[in-house]
Tab-separated table of C-alpha atoms in Angstrom:
chain	number	residue	atom	x	y	z
Z	899	MET	CA	86.817	95.195	31.096
Z	900	TRP	CA	89.031	97.339	33.272
Z	901	SER	CA	92.350	98.462	31.984
Z	902	SER	CA	94.096	96.876	34.962
Z	903	GLU	CA	92.844	93.496	33.770
Z	904	LEU	CA	94.070	93.878	30.206
Z	905	PRO	CA	97.377	92.346	29.180
Z	906	THR	CA	100.226	94.695	28.568
Z	907	GLY	CA	102.554	94.230	25.675
Z	908	THR	CA	106.276	94.122	26.218
Z	909	VAL	CA	108.949	94.069	23.629
Z	910	SER	CA	112.122	92.136	24.143
Z	911	PRO	CA	115.455	93.219	22.581
Z	912	ASP	CA	115.136	90.600	19.854
Z	913	ARG	CA	111.795	92.183	18.889
Z	914	THR	CA	109.635	89.229	19.870
Z	915	GLY	CA	106.529	90.239	21.699
Z	916	ASP	CA	105.512	88.829	25.053
Z	917	ARG	CA	102.295	89.342	26.937
Z	918	THR	CA	102.341	90.101	30.633
Z	919	TYR	CA	99.622	91.108	33.034
Z	920	PRO	CA	99.748	93.832	35.650
Z	921	LEU	CA	100.502	92.823	39.233
Z	922	ASP	CA	97.517	91.905	41.360
Z	923	PRO	CA	97.263	94.557	44.082
Z	924	SER	CA	95.593	92.073	46.473
Z	925	THR	CA	98.761	89.988	46.887
Z	926	PRO	CA	101.732	91.429	48.763
Z	927	ASP	CA	104.582	92.377	46.458
Z	928	GLY	CA	102.799	90.719	43.598
Z	929	VAL	CA	103.674	87.229	44.867
Z	930	ASP	CA	100.911	84.729	44.306
Z	931	THR	CA	99.983	82.733	47.386
Z	932	GLN	CA	99.478	79.067	46.802
Z	933	PRO	CA	96.208	77.535	47.953
Z	934	TYR	CA	98.032	74.245	48.662
Z	935	PRO	CA	100.246	73.486	51.655
Z	936	THR	CA	103.970	73.540	51.103
Z	937	ARG	CA	106.138	70.454	51.388
Z	938	SER	CA	107.446	71.582	54.776
Z	939	GLU	CA	103.884	72.072	56.027
Z	940	LEU	CA	102.953	68.579	54.839
Z	941	THR	CA	106.043	67.108	56.494
Z	942	ALA	CA	105.253	68.908	59.757
Z	943	ALA	CA	101.657	67.679	59.635
Z	944	ALA	CA	102.847	64.096	59.056
Z	945	ARG	CA	105.241	64.383	62.025
Z	946	ASP	CA	102.451	65.734	64.219
Z	947	ARG	CA	100.153	62.896	63.176
Z	948	SER	CA	102.848	60.280	63.839
Z	949	ARG	CA	103.509	61.801	67.253
Z	950	ALA	CA	99.786	61.769	68.060
Z	951	VAL	CA	99.459	58.123	66.971
Z	952	ARG	CA	102.442	57.118	69.147
Z	953	GLU	CA	101.019	58.980	72.127
Z	954	ALA	CA	97.593	57.379	71.625
Z	955	ASN	CA	99.204	53.914	71.525
Z	956	GLN	CA	101.144	54.649	74.716
Z	957	LEU	CA	97.965	55.792	76.425
Z	958	ARG	CA	96.137	52.640	75.321
Z	959	THR	CA	98.960	50.539	76.779
Z	960	GLN	CA	98.833	52.464	80.063
Z	961	VAL	CA	95.060	52.051	80.276
Z	962	SER	CA	95.425	48.314	79.702
Z	963	LEU	CA	98.061	48.032	82.444
Z	964	LEU	CA	95.932	50.046	84.858
Z	965	ARG	CA	92.894	47.871	84.149
Z	966	ASP	CA	94.954	44.744	84.829
Z	967	GLU	CA	96.205	46.230	88.098
Z	968	LEU	CA	92.665	47.170	89.099
Z	969	ASP	CA	91.456	43.628	88.358
Z	970	ARG	CA	94.260	42.184	90.517
Z	971	GLU	CA	93.414	44.503	93.403
Z	972	ARG	CA	89.716	43.644	93.161
Z	973	THR	CA	90.572	39.945	93.224
Z	974	GLU	CA	92.826	40.420	96.255
Z	975	ARG	CA	90.147	42.418	98.050
Z	976	ARG	CA	87.524	39.769	97.278
Z	977	GLN	CA	89.852	37.058	98.641
Z	978	VAL	CA	90.430	39.035	101.847
Z	979	VAL	CA	86.688	39.522	102.323
Z	980	GLU	CA	86.017	35.824	101.698
Z	981	ARG	CA	88.707	34.846	104.185
Z	982	TYR	CA	87.311	37.288	106.739
Z	983	GLU	CA	83.783	35.908	106.269
Z	984	TYR	CA	85.091	32.357	106.633
Z	985	LEU	CA	86.879	33.196	109.873
Z	986	LEU	CA	83.876	35.092	111.199
Z	987	ALA	CA	81.606	32.126	110.460
Z	988	ASP	CA	84.125	29.862	112.160
Z	989	VAL	CA	84.075	32.073	115.259
Z	990	GLN	CA	80.276	32.073	115.296
Z	991	ARG	CA	80.237	28.295	115.027
Z	992	THR	CA	82.829	28.014	117.780
Z	993	LYS	CA	80.763	30.250	120.064
Z	994	ASN	CA	77.813	27.889	119.744
Z	995	GLU	CA	79.930	24.836	120.552
Z	996	PRO	CA	81.037	24.039	124.068
Z	997	LYS	CA	84.338	25.656	124.943
Z	998	ARG	CA	87.268	23.368	124.358
Z	999	THR	CA	90.441	25.246	124.970
Z	1000	ALA	CA	91.376	28.880	125.076
Z	1001	GLY	CA	94.177	28.289	122.543
Z	1002	VAL	CA	91.773	27.664	119.649
Z	1003	CYS	CA	89.862	30.876	120.299
Z	1004	GLU	CA	93.061	32.884	120.550
Z	1005	ARG	CA	94.279	31.518	117.217
Z	1006	ILE	CA	90.974	32.288	115.530
Z	1007	GLY	CA	90.994	35.770	117.055
Z	1008	ALA	CA	94.520	36.316	115.752
Z	1009	HIS	CA	93.411	35.203	112.262
Z	1010	ILE	CA	90.455	37.578	112.359
Z	1011	ASP	CA	92.650	40.459	113.519
Z	1012	ALA	CA	95.145	39.761	110.734
Z	1013	ALA	CA	92.391	39.541	108.120
Z	1014	PHE	CA	90.790	42.744	109.369
Z	1015	THR	CA	94.132	44.578	109.325
Z	1016	SER	CA	94.822	43.343	105.800
Z	1017	LEU	CA	91.353	44.412	104.657
Z	1018	ARG	CA	91.742	47.849	106.228
Z	1019	ASN	CA	95.139	48.329	104.558
Z	1020	THR	CA	93.713	47.280	101.192
Z	1021	VAL	CA	90.769	49.666	101.480
Z	1022	GLN	CA	93.011	52.587	102.487
Z	1023	ARG	CA	95.073	52.319	99.298
């Protein structure tokens, strides 16, 4: 056993002995470092975890809202396409029938133009 590992004897003024050990040269200033986190480190870690949980919940909420918005836009787009197909079929049917009046064709053409414009605006978003 090395002499640096042996206890040293000290004598107090009232002549009672006390055993002490030499300072460990591997620790700065002889202060023992604790292998466990301090209370402030634990508190900071708990705050960080709480902040991360809140942020994750906010992100989940945002994702849910964005999915709902995407579903609405898909539904709107599908409705525009269905309306456009209906009007197109109506025009095709009208072409095969004998011409009645120019007013009907103009109205159908206006509907098709409006549907096409709406579809183009939806796609450009």
